[in-house]
Short mmCIF file of C-alpha atoms in Angstrom, two decimals:
data_model
loop_
_atom_site.label_atom_id
_atom_site.label_comp_id
_atom_site.label_asym_id
_atom_site.label_seq_id
_atom_site.Cartn_x
_atom_site.Cartn_y
_atom_site.Cartn_z
CA MET A 24 4.41 20.68 -30.41
CA THR A 25 6.23 21.00 -33.74
CA ASP A 26 9.23 22.83 -32.35
CA THR A 27 9.81 20.13 -29.79
CA GLN A 28 10.00 17.36 -32.34
CA PRO A 29 13.55 16.11 -31.83
CA ILE A 30 13.41 15.65 -28.08
CA PRO A 31 16.06 13.30 -26.83
CA LEU A 32 13.84 11.12 -24.70
CA ASP A 33 16.61 10.19 -22.30
CA THR A 34 16.89 13.77 -21.10
CA LEU A 35 13.28 13.92 -19.96
CA ILE A 36 11.64 12.77 -16.79
CA VAL A 37 7.88 12.67 -16.39
CA CYS A 38 6.01 12.67 -13.12
CA PRO A 39 4.01 9.44 -12.98
CA HIS A 40 1.27 11.08 -10.93
CA CYS A 41 0.47 14.25 -12.86
CA ASP A 42 2.27 13.78 -16.20
CA ALA A 43 4.38 16.93 -15.89
CA ALA A 44 7.52 16.70 -18.01
CA TYR A 45 10.89 18.02 -16.90
CA LYS A 46 14.37 18.19 -18.26
CA LEU A 47 16.32 15.63 -16.35
CA ARG A 48 19.07 16.84 -14.08
CA ARG A 49 20.40 14.31 -11.65
CA PRO A 50 20.27 15.61 -8.10
CA GLY A 51 23.42 15.27 -6.05
CA VAL A 52 23.64 12.99 -3.05
CA GLY A 53 21.35 14.25 -0.31
CA GLU A 54 19.29 16.29 -2.76
CA ARG A 55 15.89 15.29 -4.03
CA ALA A 56 14.13 15.92 -7.30
CA LYS A 57 10.53 16.84 -6.70
CA CYS A 58 7.70 17.42 -9.11
CA GLN A 59 6.95 21.15 -9.02
CA ARG A 60 3.31 20.61 -9.80
CA CYS A 61 2.15 17.85 -7.49
CA GLY A 62 5.10 17.43 -5.16
CA THR A 63 5.81 13.77 -5.90
CA ILE A 64 9.40 12.88 -5.16
CA LEU A 65 10.91 11.75 -8.43
CA ILE A 66 14.51 11.00 -7.53
CA SER A 67 16.08 10.76 -4.09
CA PRO A 68 19.52 9.22 -4.33
CA ARG A 69 21.39 8.22 -1.21
CA ARG A 70 24.99 7.34 -0.68
CA LYS A 71 25.44 3.60 -0.36
CA ALA A 72 21.68 3.14 -0.41
CA GLY A 73 22.06 -0.18 -2.19
CA LEU A 74 24.21 -1.70 0.53
CA GLN A 75 21.97 -0.36 3.29
CA ILE A 76 18.87 -1.77 1.67
CA ILE A 77 20.51 -5.14 1.22
CA ALA A 78 21.53 -5.18 4.87
CA VAL A 79 18.05 -4.17 6.02
CA SER A 80 16.37 -6.67 3.70
CA LEU A 81 18.56 -9.46 5.00
CA ALA A 82 17.66 -8.55 8.56
CA VAL A 83 13.98 -8.44 7.62
CA ALA A 84 14.13 -11.88 6.03
CA ILE A 85 15.85 -13.42 9.05
CA LEU A 86 13.51 -11.72 11.51
CA ILE A 87 10.39 -12.81 9.63
CA ILE A 88 11.46 -16.44 9.63
CA ALA A 89 12.49 -16.35 13.29
CA ALA A 90 9.40 -14.46 14.41
CA THR A 91 7.10 -16.76 12.52
CA VAL A 92 8.16 -19.94 14.25
CA SER A 93 8.88 -18.82 17.80
CA PRO A 94 6.14 -18.08 20.35
CA PHE A 95 4.62 -14.67 19.87
CA LEU A 96 2.14 -14.14 22.69
CA THR A 97 1.12 -16.24 25.66
CA ILE A 98 -2.14 -15.86 27.48
CA ASN A 99 -2.91 -16.95 31.02
CA ALA A 100 -6.29 -17.05 32.71
CA GLY A 101 -7.46 -19.17 35.60
CA GLY A 102 -4.65 -21.67 35.25
CA VAL A 103 -5.22 -22.25 31.57
CA SER A 104 -2.63 -20.94 29.19
CA ASN A 105 -2.34 -20.70 25.46
CA SER A 106 0.66 -19.69 23.42
CA VAL A 107 0.59 -18.73 19.77
CA SER A 108 3.03 -17.88 17.02
CA ILE A 109 2.43 -15.30 14.30
CA LEU A 110 1.59 -18.10 11.92
CA ASP A 111 -1.10 -19.32 14.34
CA ALA A 112 -2.52 -15.82 14.47
CA ALA A 113 -2.60 -15.57 10.72
CA LEU A 114 -4.27 -18.94 10.38
CA ALA A 115 -6.91 -18.20 13.01
CA PHE A 116 -9.60 -18.06 10.35
CA SER A 117 -9.30 -21.69 9.50
CA ASP A 118 -12.82 -23.04 9.47
CA GLY A 119 -14.85 -23.31 6.31
CA PRO A 120 -15.09 -20.29 4.02
CA LEU A 121 -12.82 -18.30 6.30
CA LEU A 122 -9.88 -20.41 5.13
CA ALA A 123 -9.36 -18.02 2.22
CA LEU A 124 -9.09 -15.21 4.73
CA ALA A 125 -6.52 -17.19 6.74
CA LEU A 126 -4.33 -17.63 3.69
CA THR A 127 -4.71 -13.94 2.77
CA THR A 128 -3.76 -12.84 6.27
CA ALA A 129 -0.72 -15.11 6.30
CA ALA A 130 0.33 -13.70 2.95
CA LEU A 131 -0.11 -10.07 3.99
CA ILE A 132 1.87 -10.27 7.20
CA ILE A 133 4.44 -12.99 6.47
CA PHE A 134 4.91 -14.01 2.86
CA VAL A 135 4.59 -10.66 1.09
CA PRO A 136 7.13 -8.85 3.32
CA LEU A 137 9.45 -11.87 3.10
CA THR A 138 9.17 -12.04 -0.69
CA ARG A 139 9.83 -8.33 -1.00
CA ALA A 140 12.94 -8.55 1.17
CA LEU A 141 14.33 -11.47 -0.85
CA LEU A 142 13.52 -9.78 -4.18
CA SER A 143 15.29 -6.58 -3.06
CA ILE A 144 18.42 -8.55 -2.25
CA TYR A 145 18.24 -10.39 -5.57
CA VAL A 146 17.86 -7.17 -7.56
CA LEU A 147 20.31 -4.97 -5.67
CA LEU A 148 23.18 -7.32 -4.93
CA PRO A 149 24.54 -7.41 -8.50
CA ILE A 150 24.05 -3.65 -8.88
CA VAL A 151 26.01 -2.92 -5.73
CA MET A 152 28.78 -5.25 -6.82
CA ASP A 153 28.93 -3.61 -10.27
CA ARG A 154 27.95 -6.80 -11.99
CA PRO A 155 25.37 -7.13 -14.75
CA PRO A 156 21.87 -7.51 -13.28
CA ALA A 157 20.72 -10.93 -12.23
CA ARG A 158 18.56 -12.87 -14.63
CA GLY A 159 15.04 -11.54 -14.49
CA ALA A 160 16.01 -8.64 -12.23
CA MET A 161 13.52 -6.40 -14.05
CA GLN A 162 10.67 -8.81 -13.39
CA ALA A 163 11.83 -9.25 -9.81
CA PHE A 164 11.82 -5.53 -9.12
CA ARG A 165 8.49 -5.20 -10.88
CA LEU A 166 6.96 -7.85 -8.66
CA SER A 167 8.47 -6.26 -5.58
CA GLU A 168 6.93 -2.91 -6.51
CA ALA A 169 3.56 -4.48 -7.27
CA LEU A 170 3.55 -6.13 -3.86
CA ARG A 171 4.39 -2.94 -1.99
CA PRO A 172 0.85 -1.93 -0.97
CA TRP A 173 0.11 -5.50 0.12
CA SER A 174 2.89 -5.75 2.65
CA MET A 175 1.14 -5.13 5.95
CA ALA A 176 3.54 -6.04 8.73
CA GLU A 177 3.35 -2.58 10.30
CA ILE A 178 -0.44 -2.67 10.29
CA PHE A 179 -0.39 -6.04 12.00
CA ALA A 180 1.81 -4.51 14.70
CA ILE A 181 -0.76 -1.81 15.46
CA GLY A 182 -3.41 -4.52 15.36
CA CYS A 183 -1.45 -6.31 18.09
CA ALA A 184 -1.57 -3.25 20.29
CA VAL A 185 -5.34 -2.98 19.88
CA ALA A 186 -5.92 -6.69 20.48
CA LEU A 187 -3.76 -6.64 23.61
CA THR A 188 -5.73 -3.79 25.16
CA LYS A 189 -8.89 -5.72 24.49
CA ILE A 190 -7.57 -8.91 26.04
CA THR A 191 -5.78 -7.60 29.12
CA ASP A 192 -9.15 -7.24 30.88
CA LEU A 193 -9.78 -10.88 30.28
CA ALA A 194 -6.44 -12.51 31.02
CA ASP A 195 -2.72 -12.02 31.57
CA VAL A 196 -0.73 -11.72 28.41
CA ALA A 197 2.99 -12.42 28.19
CA PHE A 198 5.22 -11.47 25.29
CA GLY A 199 7.30 -14.13 23.62
CA PRO A 200 10.62 -13.46 21.85
CA ALA A 201 8.82 -13.23 18.52
CA PHE A 202 6.93 -10.19 19.76
CA TRP A 203 10.10 -8.16 20.14
CA MET A 204 11.50 -9.49 16.89
CA PHE A 205 8.35 -8.37 15.18
CA ALA A 206 8.58 -4.93 16.73
CA ALA A 207 12.11 -4.54 15.34
CA LEU A 208 10.94 -5.92 12.03
CA VAL A 209 8.28 -3.27 11.61
CA ILE A 210 10.84 -0.47 11.98
CA LEU A 211 13.13 -2.15 9.46
CA VAL A 212 10.34 -2.63 6.92
CA VAL A 213 9.55 1.07 7.06
CA ILE A 214 13.25 1.94 6.61
CA GLN A 215 13.52 -0.51 3.74
CA ASP A 216 10.69 1.22 1.89
CA ASN A 217 11.88 4.75 2.44
CA PHE A 218 15.47 4.13 1.39
CA VAL A 219 14.67 2.81 -2.04
CA CYS A 220 14.95 5.38 -4.79
CA ARG A 221 12.94 3.64 -7.47
CA TRP A 222 14.21 5.81 -10.29
CA SER A 223 17.82 4.98 -9.43
CA VAL A 224 17.09 1.26 -9.36
CA TRP A 225 15.31 1.31 -12.72
CA THR A 226 18.05 3.41 -14.26
CA SER A 227 20.84 1.18 -13.08
CA LEU A 228 18.98 -1.93 -14.17
CA ASP A 229 18.55 -0.33 -17.57
CA LYS A 230 22.12 0.84 -17.99
CA THR A 231 23.68 -2.40 -16.95
CA GLN A 232 21.52 -4.31 -19.33
CA LYS A 233 22.45 -2.27 -22.37
CA SER A 234 26.21 -2.46 -21.96
CA MET B 4 15.80 20.43 -5.17
CA ASP B 5 13.97 20.47 -8.45
CA VAL B 6 14.75 18.78 -11.67
CA THR B 7 14.49 21.94 -13.68
CA GLY B 8 15.81 25.25 -12.53
CA GLN B 9 13.50 27.48 -14.55
CA ASN B 10 10.03 28.00 -13.25
CA ALA B 11 8.42 28.16 -16.68
CA GLU B 12 4.99 26.81 -17.50
CA ILE B 13 4.83 23.18 -16.58
CA VAL B 14 4.27 21.12 -19.68
CA SER B 15 2.66 17.75 -19.52
CA ALA B 16 4.19 14.86 -21.37
CA ARG B 17 1.17 14.64 -23.63
CA ASP B 18 1.69 18.19 -24.86
CA LEU B 19 5.25 17.28 -25.76
CA GLY B 20 4.02 14.36 -27.80
CA VAL B 21 5.60 11.75 -25.58
CA VAL B 22 4.28 9.20 -23.12
CA ALA B 23 5.88 8.08 -19.93
CA CYS B 24 5.80 4.78 -18.14
CA THR B 25 3.92 5.26 -14.89
CA ARG B 26 6.00 2.64 -13.16
CA CYS B 27 9.61 3.40 -14.04
CA THR B 28 9.10 6.95 -15.45
CA GLN B 29 10.99 6.15 -18.66
CA VAL B 30 9.84 8.41 -21.52
CA TRP B 31 8.85 7.03 -24.93
CA PRO B 32 7.51 8.49 -28.19
CA ALA B 33 3.72 8.79 -28.29
CA GLY B 34 2.04 5.61 -29.39
CA THR B 35 4.48 3.25 -27.70
CA GLN B 36 2.59 0.20 -26.47
CA THR B 37 4.85 -1.29 -23.81
CA CYS B 38 7.68 0.19 -21.82
CA GLY B 39 10.96 -1.07 -23.21
CA ARG B 40 12.55 -0.82 -19.80
CA CYS B 41 10.19 -2.38 -17.30
CA GLY B 42 7.64 -3.98 -19.62
CA ARG B 43 4.56 -2.22 -18.31
CA ALA B 44 1.81 -1.50 -20.79
CA ILE B 45 1.93 2.19 -21.65
CA ILE B 46 -1.31 4.06 -21.89
CA ALA B 47 -1.15 7.80 -22.49
CA ARG B 48 -4.42 8.23 -20.62
CA ASP B 49 -6.24 5.27 -19.25
CA ASP B 50 -9.75 5.63 -20.69
CA LYS B 51 -11.01 2.55 -18.94
CA SER B 52 -9.53 3.69 -15.63
CA LEU B 53 -12.81 5.14 -14.40
CA GLN B 54 -14.77 2.03 -15.30
CA ARG B 55 -12.42 -0.10 -13.25
CA VAL B 56 -12.51 2.40 -10.39
CA TRP B 57 -16.30 2.26 -10.27
CA ALA B 58 -16.44 -1.51 -10.65
CA TRP B 59 -14.11 -2.15 -7.72
CA TRP B 60 -15.75 0.64 -5.75
CA LEU B 61 -19.17 -0.96 -6.14
CA VAL B 62 -18.04 -4.45 -5.14
CA GLY B 63 -16.20 -2.93 -2.21
CA LEU B 64 -19.32 -1.13 -1.06
CA MET B 65 -21.40 -4.26 -1.52
CA CYS B 66 -19.04 -6.19 0.74
CA TYR B 67 -18.99 -3.42 3.30
CA ILE B 68 -22.69 -3.81 4.06
CA PRO B 69 -22.64 -7.45 5.22
CA ALA B 70 -19.39 -6.64 7.00
CA ASN B 71 -21.39 -4.40 9.30
CA ILE B 72 -24.47 -6.59 9.63
CA TYR B 73 -22.87 -9.94 10.46
CA PRO B 74 -20.96 -10.45 13.70
CA MET B 75 -17.24 -9.84 13.58
CA LEU B 76 -16.39 -11.66 16.79
CA ARG B 77 -18.01 -14.52 18.64
CA THR B 78 -17.01 -14.57 22.30
CA ARG B 79 -17.86 -17.64 24.31
CA THR B 80 -17.35 -17.48 28.07
CA LEU B 81 -18.45 -19.90 30.75
CA PHE B 82 -21.99 -18.67 30.88
CA ARG B 83 -22.84 -17.08 27.61
CA VAL B 84 -22.06 -16.61 23.97
CA GLN B 85 -21.83 -13.06 22.70
CA GLU B 86 -21.67 -11.94 19.11
CA ASP B 87 -20.37 -8.48 18.32
CA THR B 88 -20.59 -6.54 15.11
CA ILE B 89 -17.86 -4.03 14.29
CA ILE B 90 -19.71 -1.09 15.79
CA GLY B 91 -21.09 -3.19 18.66
CA GLY B 92 -17.56 -4.23 19.60
CA ALA B 93 -16.41 -0.64 19.69
CA VAL B 94 -19.36 0.39 21.85
CA GLU B 95 -18.54 -2.50 24.18
CA LEU B 96 -14.98 -1.22 24.49
CA LEU B 97 -16.27 2.22 25.29
CA HIS B 98 -18.33 0.81 28.16
CA HIS B 99 -15.22 -0.90 29.50
CA GLY B 100 -13.52 2.47 29.67
CA ALA B 101 -11.07 1.77 26.87
CA ALA B 102 -12.05 4.89 24.95
CA GLY B 103 -8.72 5.21 23.13
CA VAL B 104 -8.91 1.73 21.67
CA ALA B 105 -12.58 2.16 20.83
CA ILE B 106 -11.70 5.26 18.86
CA ILE B 107 -8.90 3.45 16.98
CA VAL B 108 -11.32 0.67 16.06
CA LEU B 109 -14.05 3.08 15.02
CA VAL B 110 -11.69 5.20 12.95
CA ALA B 111 -10.03 2.23 11.27
CA SER B 112 -13.16 0.28 10.46
CA VAL B 113 -15.90 2.86 10.08
CA VAL B 114 -14.54 6.34 9.46
CA ILE B 115 -11.71 5.36 7.10
CA PRO B 116 -13.73 2.96 4.92
CA LEU B 117 -16.68 5.33 4.59
CA GLY B 118 -14.38 8.29 3.98
CA LYS B 119 -12.58 6.28 1.36
CA PHE B 120 -15.75 5.39 -0.51
CA MET B 121 -16.71 9.05 -0.58
CA ALA B 122 -13.23 10.26 -1.53
CA ILE B 123 -12.85 7.84 -4.42
CA ALA B 124 -16.34 8.65 -5.70
CA PHE B 125 -15.61 12.35 -5.45
CA LEU B 126 -12.31 12.00 -7.34
CA ALA B 127 -13.86 9.88 -10.05
CA ILE B 128 -16.69 12.34 -10.55
CA SER B 129 -14.46 15.40 -10.32
CA VAL B 130 -12.33 14.42 -13.33
CA THR B 131 -15.34 14.24 -15.61
CA ARG B 132 -16.66 17.72 -14.90
CA PRO B 133 -15.30 21.05 -13.68
CA SER B 134 -14.54 20.93 -10.00
CA SER B 135 -14.27 23.70 -7.49
CA VAL B 136 -11.60 21.87 -5.53
CA SER B 137 -8.08 22.70 -6.66
CA ASN B 138 -5.94 20.10 -8.39
CA HIS B 139 -3.42 20.18 -5.58
CA HIS B 140 -6.04 19.34 -3.03
CA ARG B 141 -7.44 16.53 -5.13
CA GLN B 142 -3.98 15.10 -5.74
CA MET B 143 -3.38 15.26 -2.02
CA LEU B 144 -6.71 13.57 -1.34
CA TYR B 145 -5.79 10.81 -3.77
CA GLU B 146 -2.46 10.22 -2.07
CA VAL B 147 -4.10 10.13 1.35
CA VAL B 148 -6.66 7.60 0.10
CA GLU B 149 -3.94 5.42 -1.39
CA TYR B 150 -1.85 5.58 1.74
CA ILE B 151 -4.55 5.11 4.31
CA GLY B 152 -6.55 2.37 2.59
CA ARG B 153 -4.34 -0.43 3.84
CA TRP B 154 -4.80 0.61 7.44
CA SER B 155 -8.38 -0.58 7.48
CA MET B 156 -6.99 -4.10 7.58
CA ILE B 157 -6.19 -3.47 11.24
CA ASP B 158 -9.53 -4.82 12.37
CA ILE B 159 -8.97 -8.10 10.57
CA PHE B 160 -5.62 -8.49 12.29
CA VAL B 161 -7.14 -7.71 15.68
CA VAL B 162 -9.72 -10.44 15.12
CA ALA B 163 -6.99 -12.83 13.97
CA ILE B 164 -4.83 -12.22 17.04
CA MET B 165 -7.71 -12.41 19.49
CA SER B 166 -9.27 -15.51 18.08
CA SER B 167 -5.99 -17.41 17.93
CA LEU B 168 -4.89 -16.28 21.38
CA VAL B 169 -8.09 -16.59 23.36
CA GLN B 170 -8.67 -20.32 23.09
CA LEU B 171 -8.89 -21.34 26.73
CA ASN B 172 -10.84 -24.58 26.46
CA THR B 173 -14.00 -24.27 28.53
CA LEU B 174 -13.13 -20.95 30.12
CA ALA B 175 -13.36 -18.64 27.16
CA ALA B 176 -12.96 -18.73 23.42
CA ILE B 177 -13.12 -16.07 20.75
CA ASN B 178 -13.86 -17.00 17.19
CA PRO B 179 -14.03 -14.90 14.05
CA GLY B 180 -17.44 -14.20 12.60
CA ARG B 181 -18.61 -14.07 9.03
CA ALA B 182 -18.22 -10.30 8.84
CA SER B 183 -14.43 -10.64 8.92
CA LEU B 184 -14.38 -12.18 5.46
CA PHE B 185 -16.60 -9.47 3.99
CA PHE B 186 -14.66 -6.74 5.70
CA ALA B 187 -11.33 -8.00 4.36
CA LEU B 188 -12.80 -8.26 0.86
CA SER B 189 -14.17 -4.75 1.13
CA VAL B 190 -10.75 -3.38 2.10
CA ILE B 191 -9.04 -5.25 -0.73
CA PHE B 192 -11.58 -4.11 -3.32
CA THR B 193 -11.36 -0.46 -2.32
CA MET B 194 -7.55 -0.66 -2.45
CA LEU B 195 -7.86 -1.99 -6.01
CA SER B 196 -10.35 0.76 -6.80
CA ALA B 197 -7.93 3.45 -5.63
CA GLN B 198 -5.07 1.84 -7.56
CA ALA B 199 -7.15 1.81 -10.74
CA PHE B 200 -7.56 5.58 -10.64
CA ASP B 201 -5.26 7.35 -13.07
CA SER B 202 -4.29 10.48 -11.13
CA ARG B 203 -3.00 12.18 -14.29
CA MET B 204 -6.63 12.82 -15.17
CA ILE B 205 -6.87 15.32 -12.34
CA TRP B 206 -4.36 17.54 -14.10
CA ASP B 207 -5.74 17.09 -17.61
CA VAL B 208 -9.04 18.69 -16.73
CA HIS B 209 -7.14 21.67 -15.39
CA ALA B 210 -5.15 22.11 -18.58
CA LYS B 211 -8.28 21.93 -20.74
CA ARG B 212 -10.24 24.41 -18.69
CA GLU B 213 -7.59 27.10 -18.73
CA GLY B 214 -7.40 26.87 -22.48
CA ALA B 215 -3.80 25.80 -22.31
CA PRO B 216 -2.21 24.63 -25.56
CA ASP B 217 -3.77 21.28 -26.20
CA ASN B 218 -3.14 18.97 -29.05
CA GLU B 219 -6.58 17.53 -29.15
#
C-alpha cells in the first residue's frame, strides 16, 4: 500500500456493500455505474431526475393526506354497514398494550411515507433551482434515507388485497375514493424510490455547500 | 456501465488504506472517525456488528414464539367466538377454498420469518469461518433478506384492516389478538438484525483465504 500513498480521495468511489474501491468516472445520462464485484448500483444519474422526484413527492404528499381522511373501505352485511378510513385501519389496535402497535402501524403506512416525501422536496428543491442547499439539507436527506426501510405503504396495499379476500365471504365490501388514491400512491412511492440516485444527491449537497 | 474500464484485480478500500462512508460513499483517509459529508460514524470494519446482529436476532426469535402461540384474530359472530392463531387462520382459509390467499399468508408470516432467521444466522456464522457458499451467493442472500424482511408486516396490516372494518355491532366483530403485537415486534427486530450486519465482512473473509495482499 506504499505506492498508493498519495491517492486523491475525491477520485475514488467505494462500494458500500463489499468495500471494493474504484477510480471514479461519472457515467453519462442513462448509464449506470455498477460494482463489478457484488453488483450494487453505485451511480445511476437521470436527466431531470430532481424535478421528477419533486413532482412525484408532491403528489405522494397530497395523496397521503387525502387518502387518510376520506373513506377507504365500506362494509355491508345484513343491513349493518361500517365505513373506515386508512387512519381508522391503522388505529385498529387501540385497546391496552396494543396501542403501541396502533401508533407503529400509523407511522409505517402514513407518517413515514409522508415525512419522506416532504424531506425529498425540502432537499431537492434548492438543488434543482441551483441554489445553495436548504438549512439542514444533509440531516434531512440522512433522515429520509434512514426511514426508507420503514416506509410500508406498498405492503399495506398487498395487505388490503389479502384482507378483502378474507372478508368478501362475510360481507359486501365497497371501495371508497381513498382506496383508489392509495392504489395510485403505492405506484408513485415505488417510482420515487427508484428514481433517486443517492450518490448524485450527496455529491450535489456536498458541492453546493463548499462553494 | 462500470466505473473503471480495466478489469484488474478488485482492490478493497482497506487495502488502499482508506475508509469509505457506508451511507454516502465518500472516501476518507484511514482512521477518520466521522464522515465529513453526511456525518455518519465511519468504522472501517464494524467489530461489534455481529454482536448486534445476534442480539436483535435473539429478541426477534423470542418474540416470534408467542406470536405463534397466542391468537392473532378474535372473530365474534352471532353464535360463537373464534380465536385463530397465524397458522390456524391460514388453515381456515384453505378450508374455505381460498388457497391463494392462504399461501400468501403462510409465506409472509411463516416461511419468510423462519427463512430470515436461518439466513441471518447462516450469514453471521459464515463470516467467522470458511464457508463453502460463494461470496456472490451470500451477498445475494443478504440483499434478499434485507429486501424481503419488511414484507412480513403484511399480516399485521391484514389484521388491522379486518379488525377496523368488521365492526358490525351484534352481527360480527373481529378484534386483534395478543399475537399481533409480538409478531410486529419480531418483524421489527429481525429487520434491525439484518441492518446491523456489515456485508463487507463477507468479502473480507474471501480476501484473507486466498492469501491476497493484506495489510494486517
